[in-house]
Coordinates of C-alpha atoms in Angstrom, one line a residue:
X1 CA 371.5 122.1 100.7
X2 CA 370.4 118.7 99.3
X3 CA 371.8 117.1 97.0
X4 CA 369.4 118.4 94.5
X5 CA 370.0 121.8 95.3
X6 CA 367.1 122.4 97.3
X7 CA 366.8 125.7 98.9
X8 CA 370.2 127.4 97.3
X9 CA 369.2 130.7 96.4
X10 CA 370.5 132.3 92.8
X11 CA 371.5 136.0 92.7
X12 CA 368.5 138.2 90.8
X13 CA 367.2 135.0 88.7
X14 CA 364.3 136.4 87.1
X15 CA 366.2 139.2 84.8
X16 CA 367.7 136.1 82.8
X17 CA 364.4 136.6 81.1
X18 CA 365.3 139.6 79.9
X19 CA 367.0 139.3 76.6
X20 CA 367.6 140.8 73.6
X21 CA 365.6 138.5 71.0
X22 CA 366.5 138.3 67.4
X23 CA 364.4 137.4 64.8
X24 CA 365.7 134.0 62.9
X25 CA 366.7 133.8 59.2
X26 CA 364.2 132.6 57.3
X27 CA 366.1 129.5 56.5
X28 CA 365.7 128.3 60.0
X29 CA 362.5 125.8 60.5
X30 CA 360.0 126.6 63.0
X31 CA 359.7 123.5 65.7
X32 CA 356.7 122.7 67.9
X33 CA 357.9 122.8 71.8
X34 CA 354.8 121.7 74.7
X35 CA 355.1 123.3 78.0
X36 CA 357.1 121.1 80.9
X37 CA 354.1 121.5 83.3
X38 CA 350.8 121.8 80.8
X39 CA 349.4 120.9 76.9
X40 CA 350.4 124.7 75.6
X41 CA 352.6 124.3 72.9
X42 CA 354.8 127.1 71.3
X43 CA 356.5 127.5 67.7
X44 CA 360.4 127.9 68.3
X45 CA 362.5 129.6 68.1
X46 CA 360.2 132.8 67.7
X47 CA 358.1 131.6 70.5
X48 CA 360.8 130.8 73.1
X49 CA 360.0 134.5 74.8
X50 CA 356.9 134.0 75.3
X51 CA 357.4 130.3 76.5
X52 CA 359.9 131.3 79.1
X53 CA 357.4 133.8 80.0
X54 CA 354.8 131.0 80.3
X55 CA 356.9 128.7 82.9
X56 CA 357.7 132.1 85.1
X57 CA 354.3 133.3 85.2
X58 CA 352.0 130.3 85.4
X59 CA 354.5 127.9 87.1
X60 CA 356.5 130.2 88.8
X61 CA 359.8 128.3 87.1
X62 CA 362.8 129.6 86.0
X63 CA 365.5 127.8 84.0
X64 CA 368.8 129.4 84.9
X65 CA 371.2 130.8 82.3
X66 CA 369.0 129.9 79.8
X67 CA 371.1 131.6 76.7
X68 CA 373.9 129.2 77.7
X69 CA 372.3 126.0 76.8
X70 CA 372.7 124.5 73.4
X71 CA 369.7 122.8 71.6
X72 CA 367.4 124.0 74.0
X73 CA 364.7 122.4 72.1
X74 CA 365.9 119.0 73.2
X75 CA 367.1 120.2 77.3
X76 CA 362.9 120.7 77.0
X77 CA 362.1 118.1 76.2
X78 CA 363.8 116.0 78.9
X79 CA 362.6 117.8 81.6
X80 CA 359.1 117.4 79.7
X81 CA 359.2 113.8 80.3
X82 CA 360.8 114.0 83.8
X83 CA 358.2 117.0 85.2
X84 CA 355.3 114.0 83.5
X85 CA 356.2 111.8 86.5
X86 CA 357.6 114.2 89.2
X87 CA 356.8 117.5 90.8
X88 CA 359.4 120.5 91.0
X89 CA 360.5 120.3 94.1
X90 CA 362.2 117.0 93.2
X91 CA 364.4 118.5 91.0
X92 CA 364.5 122.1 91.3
X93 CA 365.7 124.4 93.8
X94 CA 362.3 126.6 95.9
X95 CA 362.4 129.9 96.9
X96 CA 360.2 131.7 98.9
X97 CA 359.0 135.2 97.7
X98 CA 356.9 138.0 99.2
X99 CA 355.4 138.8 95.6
X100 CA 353.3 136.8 93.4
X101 CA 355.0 136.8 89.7
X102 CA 352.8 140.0 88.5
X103 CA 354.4 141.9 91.4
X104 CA 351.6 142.1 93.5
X105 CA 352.6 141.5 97.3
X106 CA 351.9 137.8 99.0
X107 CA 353.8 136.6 102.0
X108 CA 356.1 133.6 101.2
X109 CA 355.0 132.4 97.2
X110 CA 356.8 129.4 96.4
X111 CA 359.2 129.8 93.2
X112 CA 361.5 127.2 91.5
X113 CA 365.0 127.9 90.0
X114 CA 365.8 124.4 87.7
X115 CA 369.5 125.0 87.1
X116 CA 372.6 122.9 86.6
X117 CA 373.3 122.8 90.3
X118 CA 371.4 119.4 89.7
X119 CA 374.1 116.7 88.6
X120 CA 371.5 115.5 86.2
X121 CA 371.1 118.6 84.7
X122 CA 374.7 119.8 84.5
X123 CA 375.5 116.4 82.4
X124 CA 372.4 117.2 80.2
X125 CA 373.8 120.7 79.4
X126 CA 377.4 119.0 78.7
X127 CA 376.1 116.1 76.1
X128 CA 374.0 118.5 74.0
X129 CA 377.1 121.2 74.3
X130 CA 379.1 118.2 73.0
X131 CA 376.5 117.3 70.7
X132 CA 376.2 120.7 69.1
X133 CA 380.0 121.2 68.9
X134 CA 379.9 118.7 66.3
X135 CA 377.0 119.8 64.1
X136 CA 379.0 123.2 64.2
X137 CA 382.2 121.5 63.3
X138 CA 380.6 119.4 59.9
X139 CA 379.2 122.6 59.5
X140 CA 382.5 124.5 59.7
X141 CA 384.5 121.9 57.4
X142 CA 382.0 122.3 54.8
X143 CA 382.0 126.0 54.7
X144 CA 385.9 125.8 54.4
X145 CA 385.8 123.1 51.5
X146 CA 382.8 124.1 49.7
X147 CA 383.2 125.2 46.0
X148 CA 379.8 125.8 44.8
X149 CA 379.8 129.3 46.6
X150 CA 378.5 132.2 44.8
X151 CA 377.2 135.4 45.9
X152 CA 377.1 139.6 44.7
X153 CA 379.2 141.5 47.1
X154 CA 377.6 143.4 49.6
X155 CA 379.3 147.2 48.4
X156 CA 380.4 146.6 44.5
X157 CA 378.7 144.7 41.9
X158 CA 381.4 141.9 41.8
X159 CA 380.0 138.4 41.9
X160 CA 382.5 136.4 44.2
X161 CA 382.8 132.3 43.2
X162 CA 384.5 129.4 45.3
X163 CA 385.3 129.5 49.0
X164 CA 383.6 131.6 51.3
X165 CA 387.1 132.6 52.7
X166 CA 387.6 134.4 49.1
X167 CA 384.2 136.1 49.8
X168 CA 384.9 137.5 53.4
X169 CA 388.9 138.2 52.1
X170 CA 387.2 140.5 49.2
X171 CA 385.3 142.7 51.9
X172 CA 388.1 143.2 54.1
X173 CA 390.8 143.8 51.4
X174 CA 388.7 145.7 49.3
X175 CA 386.3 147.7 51.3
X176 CA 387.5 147.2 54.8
X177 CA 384.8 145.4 56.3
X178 CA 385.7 143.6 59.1
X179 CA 383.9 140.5 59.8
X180 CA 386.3 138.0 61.2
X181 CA 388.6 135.3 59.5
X182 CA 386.9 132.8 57.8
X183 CA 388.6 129.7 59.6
X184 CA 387.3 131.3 62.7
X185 CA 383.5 131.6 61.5
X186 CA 380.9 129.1 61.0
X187 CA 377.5 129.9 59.4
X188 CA 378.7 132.3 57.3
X189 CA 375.7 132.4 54.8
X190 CA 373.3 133.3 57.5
X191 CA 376.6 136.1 59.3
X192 CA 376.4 137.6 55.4
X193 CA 372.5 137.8 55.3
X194 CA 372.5 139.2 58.6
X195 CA 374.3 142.0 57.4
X196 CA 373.2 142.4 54.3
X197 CA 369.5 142.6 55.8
X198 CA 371.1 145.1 58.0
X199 CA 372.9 147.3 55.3
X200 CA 369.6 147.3 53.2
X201 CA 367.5 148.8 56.3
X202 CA 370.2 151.3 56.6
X203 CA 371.2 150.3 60.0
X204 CA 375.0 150.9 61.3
X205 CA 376.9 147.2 61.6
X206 CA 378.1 148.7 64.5
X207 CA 376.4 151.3 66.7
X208 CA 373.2 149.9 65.3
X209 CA 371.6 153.8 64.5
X210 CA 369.1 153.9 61.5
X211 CA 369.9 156.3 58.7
X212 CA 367.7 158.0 56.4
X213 CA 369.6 157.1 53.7
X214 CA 372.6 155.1 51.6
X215 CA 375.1 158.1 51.2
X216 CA 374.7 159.1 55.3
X217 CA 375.1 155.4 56.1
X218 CA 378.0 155.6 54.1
X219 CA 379.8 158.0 55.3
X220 CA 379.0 157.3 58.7
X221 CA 380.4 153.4 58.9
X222 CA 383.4 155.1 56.9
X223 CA 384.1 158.3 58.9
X224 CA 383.6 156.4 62.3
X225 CA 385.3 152.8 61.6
X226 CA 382.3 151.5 61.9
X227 CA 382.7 148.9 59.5
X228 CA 382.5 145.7 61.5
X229 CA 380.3 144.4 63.7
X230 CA 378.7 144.6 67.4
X231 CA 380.7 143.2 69.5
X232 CA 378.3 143.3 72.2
X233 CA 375.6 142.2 70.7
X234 CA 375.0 138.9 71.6
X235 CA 372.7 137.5 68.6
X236 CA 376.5 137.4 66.4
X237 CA 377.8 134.8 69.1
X238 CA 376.7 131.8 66.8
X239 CA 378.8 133.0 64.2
X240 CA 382.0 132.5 65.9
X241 CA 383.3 129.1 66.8
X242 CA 385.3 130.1 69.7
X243 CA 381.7 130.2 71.2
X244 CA 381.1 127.0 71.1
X245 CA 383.7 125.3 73.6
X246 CA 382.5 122.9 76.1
X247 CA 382.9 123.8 79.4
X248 CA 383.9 127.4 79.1
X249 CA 382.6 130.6 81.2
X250 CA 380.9 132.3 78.3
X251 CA 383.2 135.3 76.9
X252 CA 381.8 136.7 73.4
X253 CA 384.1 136.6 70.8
X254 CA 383.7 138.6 67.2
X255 CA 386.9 139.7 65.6
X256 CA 390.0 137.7 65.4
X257 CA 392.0 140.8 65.3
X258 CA 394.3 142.6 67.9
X259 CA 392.3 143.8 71.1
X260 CA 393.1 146.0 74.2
X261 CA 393.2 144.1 77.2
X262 CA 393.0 145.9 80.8
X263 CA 392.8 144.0 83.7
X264 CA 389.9 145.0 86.0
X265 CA 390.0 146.6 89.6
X266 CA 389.7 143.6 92.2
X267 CA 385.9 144.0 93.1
X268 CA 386.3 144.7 96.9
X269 CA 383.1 143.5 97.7
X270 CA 383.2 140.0 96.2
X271 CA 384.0 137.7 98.9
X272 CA 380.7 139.3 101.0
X273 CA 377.7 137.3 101.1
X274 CA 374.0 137.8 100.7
X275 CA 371.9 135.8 103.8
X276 CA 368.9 135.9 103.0
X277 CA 366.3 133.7 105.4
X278 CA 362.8 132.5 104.3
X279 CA 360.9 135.2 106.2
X280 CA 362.4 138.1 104.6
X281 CA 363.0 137.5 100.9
X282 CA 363.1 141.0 99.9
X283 CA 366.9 140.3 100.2
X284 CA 366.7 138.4 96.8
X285 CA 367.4 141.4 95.4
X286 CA 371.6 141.6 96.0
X287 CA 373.2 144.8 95.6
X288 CA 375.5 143.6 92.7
X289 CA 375.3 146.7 90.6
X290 CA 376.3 148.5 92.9
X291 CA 379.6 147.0 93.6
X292 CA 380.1 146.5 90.0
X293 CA 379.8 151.0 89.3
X294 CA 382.1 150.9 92.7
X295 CA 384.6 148.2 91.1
X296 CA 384.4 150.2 87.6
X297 CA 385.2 153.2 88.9
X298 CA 387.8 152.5 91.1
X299 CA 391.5 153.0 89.5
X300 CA 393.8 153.6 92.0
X301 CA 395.3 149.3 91.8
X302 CA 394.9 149.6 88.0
X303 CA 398.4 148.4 86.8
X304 CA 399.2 150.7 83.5
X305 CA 401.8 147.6 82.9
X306 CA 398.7 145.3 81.5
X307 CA 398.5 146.5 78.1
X308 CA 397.8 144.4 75.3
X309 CA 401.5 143.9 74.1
X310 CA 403.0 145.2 70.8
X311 CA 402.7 142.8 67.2
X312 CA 405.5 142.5 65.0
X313 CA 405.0 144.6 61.5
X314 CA 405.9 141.2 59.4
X315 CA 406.1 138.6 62.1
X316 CA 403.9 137.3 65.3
X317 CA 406.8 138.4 67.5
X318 CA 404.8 139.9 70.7
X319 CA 406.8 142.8 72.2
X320 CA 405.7 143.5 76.0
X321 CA 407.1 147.8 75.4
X322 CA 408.3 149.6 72.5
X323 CA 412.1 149.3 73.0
X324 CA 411.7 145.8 73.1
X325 CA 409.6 146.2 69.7
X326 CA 412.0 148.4 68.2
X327 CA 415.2 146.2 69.1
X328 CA 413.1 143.0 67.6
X329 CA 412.8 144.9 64.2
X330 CA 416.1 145.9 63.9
X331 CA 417.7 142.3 65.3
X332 CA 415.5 139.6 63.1
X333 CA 414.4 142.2 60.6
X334 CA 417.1 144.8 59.8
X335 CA 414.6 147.7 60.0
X336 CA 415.9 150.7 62.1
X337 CA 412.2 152.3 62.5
X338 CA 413.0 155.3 64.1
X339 CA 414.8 156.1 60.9
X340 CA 411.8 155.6 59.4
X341 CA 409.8 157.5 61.2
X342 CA 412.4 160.6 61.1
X343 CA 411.2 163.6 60.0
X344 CA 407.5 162.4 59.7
X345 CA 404.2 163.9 61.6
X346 CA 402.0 162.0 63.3
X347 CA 399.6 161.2 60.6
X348 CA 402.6 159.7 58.3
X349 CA 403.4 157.8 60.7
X350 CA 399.5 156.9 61.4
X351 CA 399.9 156.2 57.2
X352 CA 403.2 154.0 57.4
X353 CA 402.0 151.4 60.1
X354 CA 398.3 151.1 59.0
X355 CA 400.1 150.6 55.3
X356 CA 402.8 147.7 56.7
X357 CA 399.9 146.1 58.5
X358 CA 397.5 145.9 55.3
X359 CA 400.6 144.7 52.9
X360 CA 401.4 142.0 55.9
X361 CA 397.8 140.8 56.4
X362 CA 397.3 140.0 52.7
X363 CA 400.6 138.6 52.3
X364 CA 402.4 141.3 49.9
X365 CA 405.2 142.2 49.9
X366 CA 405.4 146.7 51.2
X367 CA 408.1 147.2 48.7
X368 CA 407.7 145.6 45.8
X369 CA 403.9 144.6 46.2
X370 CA 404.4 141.2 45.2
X371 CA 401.6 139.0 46.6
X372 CA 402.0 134.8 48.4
X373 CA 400.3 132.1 49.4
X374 CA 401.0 132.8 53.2
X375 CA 403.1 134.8 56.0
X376 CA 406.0 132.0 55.7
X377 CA 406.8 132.3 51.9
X378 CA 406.3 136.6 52.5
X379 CA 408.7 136.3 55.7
X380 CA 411.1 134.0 53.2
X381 CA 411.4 136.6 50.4
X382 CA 411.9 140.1 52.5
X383 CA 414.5 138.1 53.7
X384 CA 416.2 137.1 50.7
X385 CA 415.1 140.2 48.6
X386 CA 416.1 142.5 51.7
X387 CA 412.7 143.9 51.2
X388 CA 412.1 145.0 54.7
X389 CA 410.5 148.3 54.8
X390 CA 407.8 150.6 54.5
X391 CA 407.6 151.3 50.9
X392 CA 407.7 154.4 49.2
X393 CA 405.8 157.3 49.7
X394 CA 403.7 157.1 46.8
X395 CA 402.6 153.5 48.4
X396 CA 401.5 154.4 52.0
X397 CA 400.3 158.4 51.5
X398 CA 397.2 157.5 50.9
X399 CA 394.2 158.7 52.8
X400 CA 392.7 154.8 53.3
X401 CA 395.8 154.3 56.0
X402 CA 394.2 156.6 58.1
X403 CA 392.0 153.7 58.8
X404 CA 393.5 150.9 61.1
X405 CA 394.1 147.4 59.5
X406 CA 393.8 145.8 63.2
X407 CA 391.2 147.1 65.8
X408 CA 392.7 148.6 68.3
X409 CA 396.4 148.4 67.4
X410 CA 398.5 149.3 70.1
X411 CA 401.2 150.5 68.0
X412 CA 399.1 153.4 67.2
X413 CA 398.3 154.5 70.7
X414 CA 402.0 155.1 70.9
X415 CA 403.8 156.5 68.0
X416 CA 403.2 160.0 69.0
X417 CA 405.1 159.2 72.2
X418 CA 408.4 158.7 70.2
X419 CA 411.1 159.4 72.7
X420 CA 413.4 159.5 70.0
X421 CA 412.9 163.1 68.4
X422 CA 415.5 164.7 67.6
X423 CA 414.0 167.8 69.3
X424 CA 415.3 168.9 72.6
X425 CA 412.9 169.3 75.3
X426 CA 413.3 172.8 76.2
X427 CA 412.3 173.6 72.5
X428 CA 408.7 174.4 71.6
X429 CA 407.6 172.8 68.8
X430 CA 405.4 175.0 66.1
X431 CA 403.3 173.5 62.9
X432 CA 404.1 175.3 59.7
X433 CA 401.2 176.5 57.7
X434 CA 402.7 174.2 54.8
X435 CA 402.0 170.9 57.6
X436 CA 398.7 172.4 58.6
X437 CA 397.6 172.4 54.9
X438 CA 398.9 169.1 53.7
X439 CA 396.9 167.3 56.6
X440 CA 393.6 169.6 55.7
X441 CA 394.5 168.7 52.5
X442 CA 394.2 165.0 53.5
X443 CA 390.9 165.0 55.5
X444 CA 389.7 166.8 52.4
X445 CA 390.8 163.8 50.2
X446 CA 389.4 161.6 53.1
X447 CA 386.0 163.0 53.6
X448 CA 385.0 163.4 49.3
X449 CA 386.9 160.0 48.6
X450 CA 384.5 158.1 46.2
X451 CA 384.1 154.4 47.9
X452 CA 381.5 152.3 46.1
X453 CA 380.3 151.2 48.8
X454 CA 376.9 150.8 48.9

């Protein structure tokens, strides 16, 4: 291999052109782009399908990890001027196929891969990353600073004025829609539109089903947690700044709340490589799926010890087990929390953490509801006030804490395995008809609660 990258071959490159595509907001300005190789011109961004298209089928080109490169008008535009002057085997690296690109069989069709194997192009893709960071950044600071911010909220008919961070604070707090912190979002007009659009075509944030109408949508999102957003769906990415870093493998990022984290099985096919030679490029085709099922769906060197660890109720204290958790609350907090929990089912106790962790998040106070500024001047007065806690029935036995405030809290996953009951283990435990009609009792109160949601 030269040291333009001539003749590397690239794992499966033509599926890159299949993406999900997601139709702009209107705001956004259509811009003019010409082909690199020929006069066709396309409108982006609602013609950058089709364009791609365009190089792969009538130049047999194929611009690797396209998705990843910021300002891809511009990145065209470059290689529009360079391609002007010089062919694409200067720059790009050939394959030979046995197919021409409509799938019809020809012995050794040349195809070009222009990726950032190229030094040239790898420091293109680095100064427009670079130069978008900083777009996004004025963009950010102005979104954080901004006063003249007004808009209806998306589920009551309050009209929200000021910072944006009010705005997204008022959906989480008072309808539990989860859409991220606001120092961790940028373009939060267009992330609220989005939605919006989304909500008014009666289609789930989160599994993305269409419903016939409001009051099944509505209970749905509610019944199911489903009020946040797609994590996998890649067309939220902009919205989140942790996107943005230079230099990074691209993970997608949404919420900025607790997540399970599992390390995966060592793939044991990873280190085995694909030869393929000239004369037989049917092996351009790598068996990659099928290592990944085999690496998914082995367990056996899964290591149950690579849990996400345990949050503090009131602090950021990370506890790696729930001894060391319980020990933490009852050393820097005073809070026994097995005494707490004593004498409680599992959906009380469901009730009492989900409660804690709402009263924490907005900075109030679970005994006395007294609200603050921040999680320093909260911290400051349970401590002086011995307020540490979980408030008093009336406060947490409410059928909203059946709803987590944190996705995927791992405190939850484990309260029913308590190994402080006072029961022996030789002694069968039996629900009273009295517990088995206070929790029906709940679900009923769950299921006809009266959200204005929609």
């Amino acid at each position: 291999m030269d040291m333009n990258g001539k003749n590397l071959f690239r794992s499966d490159p033509f599926p890159i052109l299949m993406f999900n595509y997601t139709k702009p907001s209107i705001s956004k300005q259509s811009q003019p782009v010409s082909c690199l190789k020929c006069n066709i011109i396309f409108s982006f961004p609602l013609g950058k399908e089709d364009y791609l298209g365009h190089l792969f089928l009538s130049h047999r080109l194929v611009i690797a990890d396209v998705e990843e490169i910021a300002l891809l008008e511009e990145y065209l535009e470059f290689w529009q001027k360079e391609f002007k002057c010089h062919e694409f085997e200067e720059y790009c690296t050939t394959m030979l196929l046995d197919q021409l690109p409509d799938g019809t069989y020809s012995k050794n069709e040349k195809y070009y891969l222009l990726s950032d194997i190229l030094p040239k192009d790898r420091e293109l893709r680095d100064k427009l990353k670079e130069k978008h960071l900083e777009k996004v950044l004025s963009q950010h600071q102005h979104e954080l600073t901004d006063r003249t911010f007004q808009r209806e909220c998306l589920y009551c008919r309050d009209v929200i004025s000021g910072l944006r961070s009010t705005y997204i604070e008022h959906l989480f707090s008072k309808h539990f829609l989860q859409l991220g912190k606001s120092e961790n979002l940028v373009f939060i007009d267009e992330l609220v539109a989005k939605v919006a659009n989304n909500l008014e075509k009666l289609i789930c944030l989160y599994c993305e089903k269409k419903f016939k109408d409001r009051a099944t949508l509505k209970e749905h999102m509610r019944k199911k947690g489903h009020k946040r957003i797609n994590p996998n769906n890649r067309s939220y990415d902009k919205y989140f700044l942790e996107n943005y870093r230079v230099n990074q493998v691209h993970v997608t990022k949404h919420l900025s709340y607790p997540h399970k984290t599992r390390q995966k099985p060592a793939d044991k096919n990873q280190h085995k490589e694909a030869i393929c030679s000239s004369k037989n490029s049917e092996c351009v085709s790598f068996k990659q799926n099928q290592a990944s099922e085999d690496s998914d769906s082995d367990w056996s060197d899964w290591n149950a010890e690579s849990l996400q660890t345990l949050t503090c109720l009131y602090c950021i204290e990370q506890c790696k087990d729930f001894n060391t958790f319980r020990h933490h609350l009852l050393a820097d907090h005073n809070l026994d929390f097995d005494s707490c929990l004593k004498g409680l089912n599992f959906y009380q106790r469901i009730k009492i953490v989900n409660y804690v962790r709402r009263q924490t998040y907005q900075h109030r106070c679970v005994t006395c509801n007294r609200s603050f500024k921040n999680n320093n001047e909260l911290l400051q007065h349970l401590e002086k006030e011995a307020h540490y806690g979980v408030g008093e029935r009336k406060q947490w036995d409410k059928p909203e804490y059946f709803f987590p405030t944190y996705e995927d809290d791992g405190l939850l996953c484990i309260l029913d395995d308590n190994p402080n009951d006072d029961m022996d283990e030789t002694v069968v435990r039996i629900i009273s008809e009295e517990s088995k009609a206070e929790i029906n009792k709940d679900a009923e109160k769950l299921s006809l609660e009266n959200f204005n949601f929609l």
